[in-house]
Coordinates of N, CA and C in Angstrom, one line a residue:
X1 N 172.8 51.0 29.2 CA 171.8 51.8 29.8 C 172.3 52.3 31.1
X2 N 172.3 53.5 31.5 CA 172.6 53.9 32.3 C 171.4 53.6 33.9
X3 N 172.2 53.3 35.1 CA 171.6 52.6 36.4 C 170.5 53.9 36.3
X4 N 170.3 55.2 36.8 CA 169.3 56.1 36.9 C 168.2 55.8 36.2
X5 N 168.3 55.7 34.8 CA 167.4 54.9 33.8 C 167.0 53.5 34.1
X6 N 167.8 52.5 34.7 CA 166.9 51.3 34.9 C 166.3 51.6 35.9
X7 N 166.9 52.3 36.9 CA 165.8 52.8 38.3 C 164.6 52.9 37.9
X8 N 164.8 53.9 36.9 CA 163.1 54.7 36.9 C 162.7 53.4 36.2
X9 N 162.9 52.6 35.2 CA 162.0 51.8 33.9 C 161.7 50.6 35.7
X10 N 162.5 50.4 36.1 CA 162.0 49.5 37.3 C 161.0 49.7 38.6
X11 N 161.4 51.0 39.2 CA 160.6 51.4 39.7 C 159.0 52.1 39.4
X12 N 159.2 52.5 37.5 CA 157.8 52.3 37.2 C 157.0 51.0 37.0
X13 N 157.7 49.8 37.0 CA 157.3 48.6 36.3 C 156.7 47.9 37.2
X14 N 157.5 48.2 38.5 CA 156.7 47.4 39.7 C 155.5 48.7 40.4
X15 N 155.2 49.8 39.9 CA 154.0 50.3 40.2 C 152.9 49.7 39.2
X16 N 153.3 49.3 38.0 CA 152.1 48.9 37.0 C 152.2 46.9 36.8
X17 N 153.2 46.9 37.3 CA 152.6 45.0 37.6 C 152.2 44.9 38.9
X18 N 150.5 45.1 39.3 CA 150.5 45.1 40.7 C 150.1 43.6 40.5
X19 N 150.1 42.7 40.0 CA 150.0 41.2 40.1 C 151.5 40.4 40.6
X20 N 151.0 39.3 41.6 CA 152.0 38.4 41.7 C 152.2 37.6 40.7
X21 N 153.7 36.9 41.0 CA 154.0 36.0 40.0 C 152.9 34.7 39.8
X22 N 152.4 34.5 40.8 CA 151.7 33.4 41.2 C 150.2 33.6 40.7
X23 N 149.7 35.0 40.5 CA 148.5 35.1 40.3 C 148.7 35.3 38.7
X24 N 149.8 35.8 37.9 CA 150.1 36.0 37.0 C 149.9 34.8 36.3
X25 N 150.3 33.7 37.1 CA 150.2 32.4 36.4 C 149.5 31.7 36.2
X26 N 148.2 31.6 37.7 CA 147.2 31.1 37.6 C 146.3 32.0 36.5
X27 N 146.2 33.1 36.1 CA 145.8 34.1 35.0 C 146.1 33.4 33.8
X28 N 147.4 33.5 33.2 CA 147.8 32.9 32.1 C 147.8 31.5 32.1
X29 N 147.0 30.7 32.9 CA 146.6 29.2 32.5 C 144.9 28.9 32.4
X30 N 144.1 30.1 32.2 CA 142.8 30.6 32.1 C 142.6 30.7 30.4
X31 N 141.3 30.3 30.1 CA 140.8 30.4 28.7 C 140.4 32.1 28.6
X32 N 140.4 32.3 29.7 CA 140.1 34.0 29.1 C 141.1 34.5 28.5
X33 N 142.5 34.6 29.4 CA 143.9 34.9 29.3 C 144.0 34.6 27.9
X34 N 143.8 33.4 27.2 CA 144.0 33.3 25.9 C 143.1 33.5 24.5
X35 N 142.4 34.1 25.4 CA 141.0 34.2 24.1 C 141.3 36.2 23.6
X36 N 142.4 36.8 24.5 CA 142.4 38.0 23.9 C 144.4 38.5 23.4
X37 N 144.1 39.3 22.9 CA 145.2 39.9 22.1 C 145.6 39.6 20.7
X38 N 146.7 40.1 20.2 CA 147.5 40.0 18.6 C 147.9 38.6 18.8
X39 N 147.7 38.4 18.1 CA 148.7 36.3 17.6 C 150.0 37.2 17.0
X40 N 151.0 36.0 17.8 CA 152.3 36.8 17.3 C 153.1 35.8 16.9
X41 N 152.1 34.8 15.7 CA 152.6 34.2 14.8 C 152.5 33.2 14.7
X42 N 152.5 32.4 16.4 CA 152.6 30.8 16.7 C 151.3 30.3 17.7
X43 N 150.4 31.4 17.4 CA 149.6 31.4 18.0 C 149.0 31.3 19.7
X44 N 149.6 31.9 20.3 CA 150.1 32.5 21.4 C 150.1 33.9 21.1
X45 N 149.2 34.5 22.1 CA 149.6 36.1 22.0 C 150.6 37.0 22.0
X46 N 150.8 38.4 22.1 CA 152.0 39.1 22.0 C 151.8 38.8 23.7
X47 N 150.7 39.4 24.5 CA 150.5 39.9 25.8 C 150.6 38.3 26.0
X48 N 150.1 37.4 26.0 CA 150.1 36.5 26.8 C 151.8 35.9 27.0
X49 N 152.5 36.2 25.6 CA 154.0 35.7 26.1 C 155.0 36.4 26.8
X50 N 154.2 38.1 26.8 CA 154.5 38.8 27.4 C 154.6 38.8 29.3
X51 N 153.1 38.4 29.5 CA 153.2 37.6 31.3 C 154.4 36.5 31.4
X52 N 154.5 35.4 30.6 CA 155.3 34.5 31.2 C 156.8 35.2 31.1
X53 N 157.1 36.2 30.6 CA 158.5 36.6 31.0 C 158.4 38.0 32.2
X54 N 157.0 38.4 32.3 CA 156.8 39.3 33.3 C 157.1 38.5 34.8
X55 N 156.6 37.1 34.5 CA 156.9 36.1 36.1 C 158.1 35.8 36.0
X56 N 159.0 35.7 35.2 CA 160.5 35.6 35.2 C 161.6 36.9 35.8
X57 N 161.1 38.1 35.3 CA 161.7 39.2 36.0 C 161.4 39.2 37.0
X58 N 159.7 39.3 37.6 CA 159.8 39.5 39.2 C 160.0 38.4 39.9
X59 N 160.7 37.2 39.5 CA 161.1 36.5 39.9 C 162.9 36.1 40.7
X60 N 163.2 37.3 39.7 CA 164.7 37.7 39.7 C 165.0 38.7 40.5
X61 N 166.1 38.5 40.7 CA 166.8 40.1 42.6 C 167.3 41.3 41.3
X62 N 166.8 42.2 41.6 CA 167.1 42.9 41.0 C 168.7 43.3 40.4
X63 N 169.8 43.0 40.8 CA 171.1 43.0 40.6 C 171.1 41.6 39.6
X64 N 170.7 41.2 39.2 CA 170.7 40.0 38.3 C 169.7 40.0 37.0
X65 N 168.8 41.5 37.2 CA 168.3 41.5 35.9 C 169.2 42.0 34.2
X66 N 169.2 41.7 33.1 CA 169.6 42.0 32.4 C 169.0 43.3 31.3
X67 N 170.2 44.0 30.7 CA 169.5 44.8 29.7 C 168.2 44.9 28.9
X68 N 168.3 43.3 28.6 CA 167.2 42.3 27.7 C 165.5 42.8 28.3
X69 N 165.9 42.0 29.9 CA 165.2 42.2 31.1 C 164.6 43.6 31.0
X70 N 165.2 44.4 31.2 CA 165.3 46.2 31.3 C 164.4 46.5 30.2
X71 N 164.8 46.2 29.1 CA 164.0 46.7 28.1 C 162.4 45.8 27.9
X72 N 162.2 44.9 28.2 CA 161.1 44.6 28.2 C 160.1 44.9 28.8
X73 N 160.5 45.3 30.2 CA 160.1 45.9 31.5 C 159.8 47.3 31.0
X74 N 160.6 48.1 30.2 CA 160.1 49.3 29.4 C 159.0 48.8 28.3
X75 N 159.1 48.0 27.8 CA 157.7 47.8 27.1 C 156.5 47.4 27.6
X76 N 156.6 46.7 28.2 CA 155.2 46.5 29.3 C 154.9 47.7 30.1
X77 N 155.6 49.0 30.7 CA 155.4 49.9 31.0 C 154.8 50.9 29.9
X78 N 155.1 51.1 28.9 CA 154.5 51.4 27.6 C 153.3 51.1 27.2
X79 N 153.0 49.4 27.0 CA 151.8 48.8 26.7 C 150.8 49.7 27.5
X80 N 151.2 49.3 29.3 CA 150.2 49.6 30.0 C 149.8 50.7 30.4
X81 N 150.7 51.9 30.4 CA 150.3 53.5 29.8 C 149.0 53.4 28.8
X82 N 149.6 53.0 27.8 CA 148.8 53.3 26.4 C 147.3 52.4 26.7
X83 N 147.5 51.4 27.0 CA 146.0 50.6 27.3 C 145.4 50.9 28.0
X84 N 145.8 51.7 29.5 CA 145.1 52.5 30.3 C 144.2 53.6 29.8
X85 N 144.8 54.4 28.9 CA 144.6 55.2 28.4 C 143.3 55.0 27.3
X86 N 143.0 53.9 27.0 CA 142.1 53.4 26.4 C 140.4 52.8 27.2
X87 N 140.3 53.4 28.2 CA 139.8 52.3 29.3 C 138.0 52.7 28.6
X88 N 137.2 51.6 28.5 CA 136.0 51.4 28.0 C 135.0 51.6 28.9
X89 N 133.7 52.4 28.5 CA 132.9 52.9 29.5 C 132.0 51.3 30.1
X90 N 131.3 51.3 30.8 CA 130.7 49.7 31.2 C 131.3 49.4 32.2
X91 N 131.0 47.7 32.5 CA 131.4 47.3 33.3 C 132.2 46.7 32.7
X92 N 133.6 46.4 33.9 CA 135.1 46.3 33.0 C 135.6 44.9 33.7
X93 N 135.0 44.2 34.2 CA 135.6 43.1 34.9 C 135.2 41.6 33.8
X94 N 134.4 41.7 32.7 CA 134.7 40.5 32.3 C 134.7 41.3 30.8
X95 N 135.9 42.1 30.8 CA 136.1 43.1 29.3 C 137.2 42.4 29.0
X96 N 137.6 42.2 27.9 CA 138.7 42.1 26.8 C 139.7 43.0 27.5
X97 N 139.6 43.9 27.8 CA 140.2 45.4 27.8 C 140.9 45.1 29.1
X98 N 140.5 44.7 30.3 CA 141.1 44.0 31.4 C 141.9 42.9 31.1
X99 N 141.0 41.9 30.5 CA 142.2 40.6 30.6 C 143.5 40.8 29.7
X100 N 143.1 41.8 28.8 CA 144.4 42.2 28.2 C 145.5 42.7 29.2
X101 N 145.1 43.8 29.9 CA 145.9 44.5 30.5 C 146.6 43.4 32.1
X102 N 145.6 42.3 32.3 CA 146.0 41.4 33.3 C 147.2 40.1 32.3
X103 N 147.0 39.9 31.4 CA 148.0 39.2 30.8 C 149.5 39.9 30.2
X104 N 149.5 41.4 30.8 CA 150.7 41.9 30.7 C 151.2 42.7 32.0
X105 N 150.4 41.5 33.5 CA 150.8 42.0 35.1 C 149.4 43.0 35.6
X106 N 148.9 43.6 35.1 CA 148.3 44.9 35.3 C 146.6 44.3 35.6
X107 N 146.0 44.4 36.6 CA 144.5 44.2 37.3 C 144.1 45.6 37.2
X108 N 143.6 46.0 36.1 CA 143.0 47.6 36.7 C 142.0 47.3 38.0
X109 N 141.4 46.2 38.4 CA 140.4 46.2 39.0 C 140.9 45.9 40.6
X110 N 142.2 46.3 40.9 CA 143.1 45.8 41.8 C 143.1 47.0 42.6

């Protein structure tokens, strides 16, 4: 993957995970955090296993992230396009629609 291309997949990724690693975590140890998204087999979500490697990248200096890294960071950038794009009329703070999008970095309510 060329460096211009991880620029941008990085520099978009930290506009759409406005969550810290810390809040990410206290998040993903909540019964809400688990009561939404796809089961991806072992019963744990896609999004929810998704956060715990979102607090692993922003955890990491950027010269030390990997391809692996890179591309995931493009999927959660994707996810959270497309679920934005989905956004539900009402009140949105105790929506599915939110904790989704917070168990993959992203507070719309932030």
């Amino acid at each position: 993957m060329k460096e211009e291309k991880k620029d941008d997949i990085y520099d978009d990724f930290y506009d759409n995970v406005n969550m810290t690693p810390s809040e990410l975590a206290d998040w993903l140890d909540t019964e809400k955090s688990k009561s939404v998204g796809q089961d991806s087999g072992d019963g744990e979500s896609i999004g929810h296993k998704s956060g715990r490697k979102i607090i692993k990248i922003k955890r990491t200096k950027k010269a030390e992230l990997t391809d692996s890294n890179y591309g995931h960071m493009q999927k959660v950038n994707s996810y959270i396009a497309r679920h934005k794009a989905q956004k539900p009329s009402g009140d949105l703070k105790e929506s599915d629609w939110r904790y989704s999008l917070k168990n993959w970095g992203h507070d719309p309510l932030k």
